[in-house]
């Protein structure tokens, strides 16, 4: 249906609900993606909830769209819950707008999705530049025959007793068997002093001999891990420990294809298709520096072209669709290393990396310079993006504010964005930046302070914090999903820490300055760079922030052309001191005229409520 926004009072209840949803879709697209809808008819439409990120495939969406006219282009950005369609004429586009707005379809997962369409002048999408496979990575297609594949799959008995000579167990994400040595996933290593009673299955000998002869591997493997992945299962991004295995690591994919994610410490992500019966060979940089993992999902975003088999999944949004995963079994072969690793990547090599504690400023002047460079300057640069990721007040803080007497003066101190302004209309808010002593000085006798600090312990009482889980769904969105299960969530807010940086890289301030021309050396200090969405290993760290920049509205962009720079987004490093259990409370106890009323843990933060006496 096509709705006249000016005659809202004439709409029935159903139409008003639809209008609210459509307007919300417009606002969400503008806020999170910079996509601006227009109120007049054009050839182009943005289709909210009709995207690869919603489980809607190209073929499925085209069947719906082509009923309204001739589709000249359908652009489906990867992992996004929307798409762009351009019709041959504006009349056909108007027909789609009127016919499909509010239309319920069933996605490839069997879930109901409601489409919301809006007119746009231009489809703006920032594409990545041409990518190459990570150095040292090779994918060999049809490395085994279909007969060999069947024979290899039949030798695996997933029902045998766990006390069998070769270690087997069912992990949360998949079933796994180990031969030669058990692979320990907690440290991506093996116990070299505890080989399993039997070596690799005899059936593997002929394949390994051929791969050695063909030059795909240089060492004969003595460790094998067999994983079975059901659709929807995956494996976290990781680097196999350098000191554990020799250079090449090879993985044979059987039963089904899959897309594997490779990530560089700089934030570059390359998605690689591993076809059925193909061999993945990782050597050099791809083995030692890039993480590899499989995102748990039931569909992969793949090239729609019939001829495409292996290699990089490109950012050509005019040639992307969804493909359902099948049951995939991988045979991953490794050669256990018995000497220290001497690779060229010393910063991330456990054999070569020196475990030295962080060094700190030697004077007040150096400390001030470090704070200016890695706190004040960083937040000045990222303020807009940072604020856009802070929108939902935390329940414990809301309860604290609402419990204060009317007329209280509250100082909102720290790096917030004022999201607590207006929680209690009887409070007068002002911002301060001060240390604990200054906070106490500000309090009147009997006044209270609520202090939150980032916790070293991101796992508490066997529960991971939202930071470790990478939870991107706000409480408000959860409630919306519960109340309207037929409507798929339109957009996931951007991760507040930039989840691209997931490789196990340990570097220092000096290393940053070699990479970033915008940074200047301010001290002789060396601080480790924290890997986002992982546990802390040091109390004083630099935390990366991947700045999301907006495209200028004044820049002319042709319809459906890509926009924006091909350069990766800027990365800023923020200094943090994370507190251990009891540290904040002990610090507060050193203050005079203070009584600690409550101390607790809240979603990866240590928290204290204190009162001036």
PDB file of N, CA and C in Angstrom, residues 127-177:
ATOM      1  N   UNK A 127      32.308  -0.191  -1.123  1.00  0.00           N
ATOM      2  CA  UNK A 127      32.900  -1.482  -1.440  1.00  0.00           C
ATOM      3  C   UNK A 127      34.382  -1.476  -1.107  1.00  0.00           C
ATOM      4  N   UNK A 128      34.884  -2.648  -0.797  1.00  0.00           N
ATOM      5  CA  UNK A 128      36.317  -2.793  -0.592  1.00  0.00           C
ATOM      6  C   UNK A 128      37.022  -2.816  -1.937  1.00  0.00           C
ATOM      7  N   UNK A 129      38.280  -2.431  -1.922  1.00  0.00           N
ATOM      8  CA  UNK A 129      39.058  -2.529  -3.144  1.00  0.00           C
ATOM      9  C   UNK A 129      39.326  -3.992  -3.479  1.00  0.00           C
ATOM     10  N   UNK A 130      39.984  -4.208  -4.596  1.00  0.00           N
ATOM     11  CA  UNK A 130      40.301  -5.569  -4.995  1.00  0.00           C
ATOM     12  C   UNK A 130      41.151  -6.237  -3.930  1.00  0.00           C
ATOM     13  N   UNK A 131      40.769  -7.438  -3.541  1.00  0.00           N
ATOM     14  CA  UNK A 131      41.493  -8.154  -2.504  1.00  0.00           C
ATOM     15  C   UNK A 131      42.242  -9.331  -3.110  1.00  0.00           C
ATOM     16  N   UNK A 132      43.246  -9.775  -2.379  1.00  0.00           N
ATOM     17  CA  UNK A 132      44.005 -10.955  -2.775  1.00  0.00           C
ATOM     18  C   UNK A 132      43.975 -11.935  -1.614  1.00  0.00           C
ATOM     19  N   UNK A 133      44.233 -13.205  -1.923  1.00  0.00           N
ATOM     20  CA  UNK A 133      44.329 -14.188  -0.860  1.00  0.00           C
ATOM     21  C   UNK A 133      45.468 -13.810   0.080  1.00  0.00           C
ATOM     22  N   UNK A 134      45.344 -14.092   1.364  1.00  0.00           N
ATOM     23  CA  UNK A 134      46.462 -13.840   2.272  1.00  0.00           C
ATOM     24  C   UNK A 134      47.728 -14.534   1.755  1.00  0.00           C
ATOM     25  N   UNK A 135      48.877 -13.874   1.839  1.00  0.00           N
ATOM     26  CA  UNK A 135      50.130 -14.481   1.341  1.00  0.00           C
ATOM     27  C   UNK A 135      50.373 -15.844   1.969  1.00  0.00           C
ATOM     28  N   UNK A 136      50.711 -16.815   1.124  1.00  0.00           N
ATOM     29  CA  UNK A 136      50.978 -18.168   1.600  1.00  0.00           C
ATOM     30  C   UNK A 136      49.760 -19.068   1.648  1.00  0.00           C
ATOM     31  N   UNK A 137      48.603 -18.547   1.215  1.00  0.00           N
ATOM     32  CA  UNK A 137      47.365 -19.337   1.247  1.00  0.00           C
ATOM     33  C   UNK A 137      47.058 -19.893  -0.139  1.00  0.00           C
ATOM     34  N   UNK A 138      46.752 -21.174  -0.202  1.00  0.00           N
ATOM     35  CA  UNK A 138      46.404 -21.837  -1.460  1.00  0.00           C
ATOM     36  C   UNK A 138      45.165 -22.700  -1.257  1.00  0.00           C
ATOM     37  N   UNK A 139      44.267 -22.689  -2.238  1.00  0.00           N
ATOM     38  CA  UNK A 139      43.116 -23.593  -2.233  1.00  0.00           C
ATOM     39  C   UNK A 139      43.199 -24.455  -3.485  1.00  0.00           C
ATOM     40  N   UNK A 140      43.316 -25.769  -3.285  1.00  0.00           N
ATOM     41  CA  UNK A 140      43.437 -26.705  -4.402  1.00  0.00           C
ATOM     42  C   UNK A 140      42.099 -27.424  -4.564  1.00  0.00           C
ATOM     43  N   UNK A 141      41.438 -27.201  -5.707  1.00  0.00           N
ATOM     44  CA  UNK A 141      40.127 -27.803  -5.935  1.00  0.00           C
ATOM     45  C   UNK A 141      40.249 -29.267  -6.352  1.00  0.00           C
ATOM     46  N   UNK A 142      39.220 -30.046  -6.026  1.00  0.00           N
ATOM     47  CA  UNK A 142      39.109 -31.468  -6.428  1.00  0.00           C
ATOM     48  C   UNK A 142      40.402 -32.229  -6.136  1.00  0.00           C
ATOM     49  N   UNK A 143      40.911 -32.078  -4.923  1.00  0.00           N
ATOM     50  CA  UNK A 143      42.153 -32.752  -4.532  1.00  0.00           C
ATOM     51  C   UNK A 143      41.934 -34.253  -4.332  1.00  0.00           C
ATOM     52  N   UNK A 144      40.665 -34.618  -4.058  1.00  0.00           N
ATOM     53  CA  UNK A 144      40.307 -36.041  -3.970  1.00  0.00           C
ATOM     54  C   UNK A 144      39.070 -36.270  -4.829  1.00  0.00           C
ATOM     55  N   UNK A 145      38.847 -37.503  -5.212  1.00  0.00           N
ATOM     56  CA  UNK A 145      37.675 -37.848  -6.020  1.00  0.00           C
ATOM     57  C   UNK A 145      36.460 -38.050  -5.127  1.00  0.00           C
ATOM     58  N   UNK A 146      35.279 -38.124  -5.740  1.00  0.00           N
ATOM     59  CA  UNK A 146      34.061 -38.358  -4.965  1.00  0.00           C
ATOM     60  C   UNK A 146      34.092 -39.733  -4.304  1.00  0.00           C
ATOM     61  N   UNK A 147      34.755 -40.709  -4.964  1.00  0.00           N
ATOM     62  CA  UNK A 147      34.885 -42.042  -4.368  1.00  0.00           C
ATOM     63  C   UNK A 147      35.783 -41.992  -3.134  1.00  0.00           C
ATOM     64  N   UNK A 148      36.893 -41.248  -3.249  1.00  0.00           N
ATOM     65  CA  UNK A 148      37.799 -41.105  -2.103  1.00  0.00           C
ATOM     66  C   UNK A 148      37.092 -40.383  -0.955  1.00  0.00           C
ATOM     67  N   UNK A 149      36.301 -39.378  -1.293  1.00  0.00           N
ATOM     68  CA  UNK A 149      35.564 -38.629  -0.273  1.00  0.00           C
ATOM     69  C   UNK A 149      34.644 -39.572   0.496  1.00  0.00           C
ATOM     70  N   UNK A 150      33.914 -40.395  -0.217  1.00  0.00           N
ATOM     71  CA  UNK A 150      32.989 -41.325   0.429  1.00  0.00           C
ATOM     72  C   UNK A 150      33.739 -42.298   1.338  1.00  0.00           C
ATOM     73  N   UNK A 151      34.885 -42.781   0.864  1.00  0.00           N
ATOM     74  CA  UNK A 151      35.676 -43.736   1.643  1.00  0.00           C
ATOM     75  C   UNK A 151      36.202 -43.079   2.931  1.00  0.00           C
ATOM     76  N   UNK A 152      36.680 -41.841   2.835  1.00  0.00           N
ATOM     77  CA  UNK A 152      37.215 -41.150   4.014  1.00  0.00           C
ATOM     78  C   UNK A 152      36.115 -40.879   5.037  1.00  0.00           C
ATOM     79  N   UNK A 153      34.935 -40.497   4.573  1.00  0.00           N
ATOM     80  CA  UNK A 153      33.836 -40.219   5.492  1.00  0.00           C
ATOM     81  C   UNK A 153      33.345 -41.489   6.181  1.00  0.00           C
ATOM     82  N   UNK A 154      33.435 -42.610   5.502  1.00  0.00           N
ATOM     83  CA  UNK A 154      32.929 -43.867   6.069  1.00  0.00           C
ATOM     84  C   UNK A 154      33.828 -44.436   7.152  1.00  0.00           C
ATOM     85  N   UNK A 155      35.101 -44.006   7.193  1.00  0.00           N
ATOM     86  CA  UNK A 155      36.000 -44.556   8.220  1.00  0.00           C
ATOM     87  C   UNK A 155      35.763 -43.920   9.591  1.00  0.00           C
ATOM     88  N   UNK A 156      34.998 -42.803   9.619  1.00  0.00           N
ATOM     89  CA  UNK A 156      34.796 -42.089  10.882  1.00  0.00           C
ATOM     90  C   UNK A 156      33.598 -42.676  11.600  1.00  0.00           C
ATOM     91  N   UNK A 157      33.812 -43.125  12.826  1.00  0.00           N
ATOM     92  CA  UNK A 157      32.732 -43.658  13.645  1.00  0.00           C
ATOM     93  C   UNK A 157      32.482 -42.682  14.787  1.00  0.00           C
ATOM     94  N   UNK A 158      31.465 -41.842  14.624  1.00  0.00           N
ATOM     95  CA  UNK A 158      31.192 -40.824  15.635  1.00  0.00           C
ATOM     96  C   UNK A 158      30.481 -41.391  16.856  1.00  0.00           C
ATOM     97  N   UNK A 159      30.102 -42.669  16.836  1.00  0.00           N
ATOM     98  CA  UNK A 159      29.365 -43.254  17.955  1.00  0.00           C
ATOM     99  C   UNK A 159      30.238 -44.126  18.833  1.00  0.00           C
ATOM    100  N   UNK A 160      31.545 -44.254  18.501  1.00  0.00           N
ATOM    101  CA  UNK A 160      32.393 -45.147  19.296  1.00  0.00           C
ATOM    102  C   UNK A 160      32.603 -44.582  20.694  1.00  0.00           C
ATOM    103  N   UNK A 161      33.005 -45.469  21.608  1.00  0.00           N
ATOM    104  CA  UNK A 161      33.166 -45.092  23.011  1.00  0.00           C
ATOM    105  C   UNK A 161      34.273 -44.060  23.163  1.00  0.00           C
ATOM    106  N   UNK A 162      34.070 -43.138  24.100  1.00  0.00           N
ATOM    107  CA  UNK A 162      35.062 -42.077  24.310  1.00  0.00           C
ATOM    108  C   UNK A 162      36.380 -42.626  24.829  1.00  0.00           C
ATOM    109  N   UNK A 163      36.355 -43.868  25.386  1.00  0.00           N
ATOM    110  CA  UNK A 163      37.591 -44.479  25.884  1.00  0.00           C
ATOM    111  C   UNK A 163      38.410 -45.111  24.771  1.00  0.00           C
ATOM    112  N   UNK A 164      37.970 -44.977  23.522  1.00  0.00           N
ATOM    113  CA  UNK A 164      38.728 -45.500  22.397  1.00  0.00           C
ATOM    114  C   UNK A 164      40.115 -44.886  22.373  1.00  0.00           C
ATOM    115  N   UNK A 165      41.067 -45.571  21.714  1.00  0.00           N
ATOM    116  CA  UNK A 165      42.461 -45.139  21.748  1.00  0.00           C
ATOM    117  C   UNK A 165      42.686 -43.757  21.144  1.00  0.00           C
ATOM    118  N   UNK A 166      41.831 -43.323  20.240  1.00  0.00           N
ATOM    119  CA  UNK A 166      41.975 -41.998  19.659  1.00  0.00           C
ATOM    120  C   UNK A 166      40.919 -41.082  20.251  1.00  0.00           C
ATOM    121  N   UNK A 167      41.379 -39.945  20.755  1.00  0.00           N
ATOM    122  CA  UNK A 167      40.522 -39.092  21.567  1.00  0.00           C
ATOM    123  C   UNK A 167      39.395 -38.492  20.739  1.00  0.00           C
ATOM    124  N   UNK A 168      38.189 -38.562  21.299  1.00  0.00           N
ATOM    125  CA  UNK A 168      36.997 -38.034  20.632  1.00  0.00           C
ATOM    126  C   UNK A 168      36.117 -37.351  21.663  1.00  0.00           C
ATOM    127  N   UNK A 169      35.528 -36.216  21.277  1.00  0.00           N
ATOM    128  CA  UNK A 169      34.537 -35.588  22.142  1.00  0.00           C
ATOM    129  C   UNK A 169      33.650 -34.680  21.309  1.00  0.00           C
ATOM    130  N   UNK A 170      32.547 -34.313  21.919  1.00  0.00           N
ATOM    131  CA  UNK A 170      31.615 -33.402  21.257  1.00  0.00           C
ATOM    132  C   UNK A 170      31.754 -32.033  21.896  1.00  0.00           C
ATOM    133  N   UNK A 171      32.221 -31.068  21.119  1.00  0.00           N
ATOM    134  CA  UNK A 171      32.349 -29.703  21.596  1.00  0.00           C
ATOM    135  C   UNK A 171      31.034 -28.971  21.422  1.00  0.00           C
ATOM    136  N   UNK A 172      30.976 -27.766  21.999  1.00  0.00           N
ATOM    137  CA  UNK A 172      29.763 -26.962  21.901  1.00  0.00           C
ATOM    138  C   UNK A 172      29.416 -26.681  20.446  1.00  0.00           C
ATOM    139  N   UNK A 173      30.448 -26.472  19.622  1.00  0.00           N
ATOM    140  CA  UNK A 173      30.211 -26.036  18.244  1.00  0.00           C
ATOM    141  C   UNK A 173      30.293 -27.173  17.224  1.00  0.00           C
ATOM    142  N   UNK A 174      30.774 -28.363  17.627  1.00  0.00           N
ATOM    143  CA  UNK A 174      30.971 -29.404  16.626  1.00  0.00           C
ATOM    144  C   UNK A 174      31.449 -30.688  17.308  1.00  0.00           C
ATOM    145  N   UNK A 175      31.478 -31.780  16.533  1.00  0.00           N
ATOM    146  CA  UNK A 175      32.095 -33.029  16.985  1.00  0.00           C
ATOM    147  C   UNK A 175      33.531 -33.073  16.494  1.00  0.00           C
ATOM    148  N   UNK A 176      34.406 -33.696  17.273  1.00  0.00           N
ATOM    149  CA  UNK A 176      35.817 -33.677  16.921  1.00  0.00           C
ATOM    150  C   UNK A 176      36.492 -34.982  17.320  1.00  0.00           C
ATOM    151  N   UNK A 177      37.450 -35.410  16.503  1.00  0.00           N
ATOM    152  CA  UNK A 177      38.305 -36.562  16.786  1.00  0.00           C
ATOM    153  C   UNK A 177      39.753 -36.141  16.593  1.00  0.00           C
TER     154      UNK A 177
END
